[in-house]
Amino acid sequence: MSKRKILKAVNCSLNADGVFVYLDEYETREEAEEALKDAILEYFDYGVEEEEK
């Protein structure tokens, strides 16, 4: 079986003391959840490595 190259996130950490959005700024809870995910990604720190697996 041949090895395949992968990219993986390493040394992951969240550089924030809690991330939040205000529910009243969004029409639906789903929109607020999506905004929260985006906000988390802004504070998420990670490295990327390539390897064969």
Short mmCIF file of C-alpha atoms in Angstrom, two decimals:
data_model
loop_
_atom_site.label_atom_id
_atom_site.label_comp_id
_atom_site.label_asym_id
_atom_site.label_seq_id
_atom_site.Cartn_x
_atom_site.Cartn_y
_atom_site.Cartn_z
CA MET A 1 0.00 0.00 0.00
CA SER A 2 1.43 3.39 -0.94
CA LYS A 3 1.72 6.12 1.62
CA ARG A 4 -0.45 9.19 1.28
CA LYS A 5 0.58 12.71 2.21
CA ILE A 6 -1.46 14.46 4.87
CA LEU A 7 -1.60 17.90 6.41
CA LYS A 8 -2.28 17.98 10.10
CA ALA A 9 -2.79 20.72 12.65
CA VAL A 10 -0.28 20.56 15.51
CA ASN A 11 0.28 22.42 18.76
CA CYS A 12 -3.32 23.64 18.81
CA SER A 13 -4.40 26.18 21.40
CA LEU A 14 -7.16 28.73 21.89
CA ASN A 15 -5.65 32.13 22.66
CA ALA A 16 -8.67 33.63 24.36
CA ASP A 17 -10.36 33.67 27.72
CA GLY A 18 -13.77 32.73 26.43
CA VAL A 19 -15.22 33.67 23.07
CA PHE A 20 -18.80 34.86 22.73
CA VAL A 21 -21.33 36.53 20.46
CA TYR A 22 -24.51 38.36 21.43
CA LEU A 23 -27.60 36.38 20.43
CA ASP A 24 -29.64 39.54 19.89
CA GLU A 25 -27.32 40.55 17.04
CA TYR A 26 -28.50 37.60 14.92
CA GLU A 27 -31.85 36.62 13.50
CA THR A 28 -31.46 32.94 14.33
CA ARG A 29 -29.52 30.82 16.79
CA GLU A 30 -27.91 29.05 13.82
CA GLU A 31 -26.49 32.37 12.56
CA ALA A 32 -25.15 33.11 16.03
CA GLU A 33 -23.54 29.66 16.23
CA GLU A 34 -21.87 30.19 12.86
CA ALA A 35 -20.58 33.58 14.01
CA LEU A 36 -19.27 31.97 17.19
CA LYS A 37 -17.41 29.35 15.16
CA ASP A 38 -15.85 32.12 13.06
CA ALA A 39 -14.84 34.03 16.19
CA ILE A 40 -13.23 30.92 17.67
CA LEU A 41 -11.19 30.41 14.51
CA GLU A 42 -9.83 33.96 14.83
CA TYR A 43 -8.31 33.05 18.20
CA PHE A 44 -7.29 29.48 17.38
CA ASP A 45 -3.54 29.09 16.97
CA TYR A 46 -1.96 26.06 15.32
CA GLY A 47 0.93 24.89 13.21
CA VAL A 48 0.73 22.82 10.04
CA GLU A 49 2.93 19.84 9.22
CA GLU A 50 3.08 17.67 6.14
CA GLU A 51 3.92 13.98 6.47
CA GLU A 52 3.32 10.62 4.88
CA LYS A 53 1.03 8.16 6.55
#
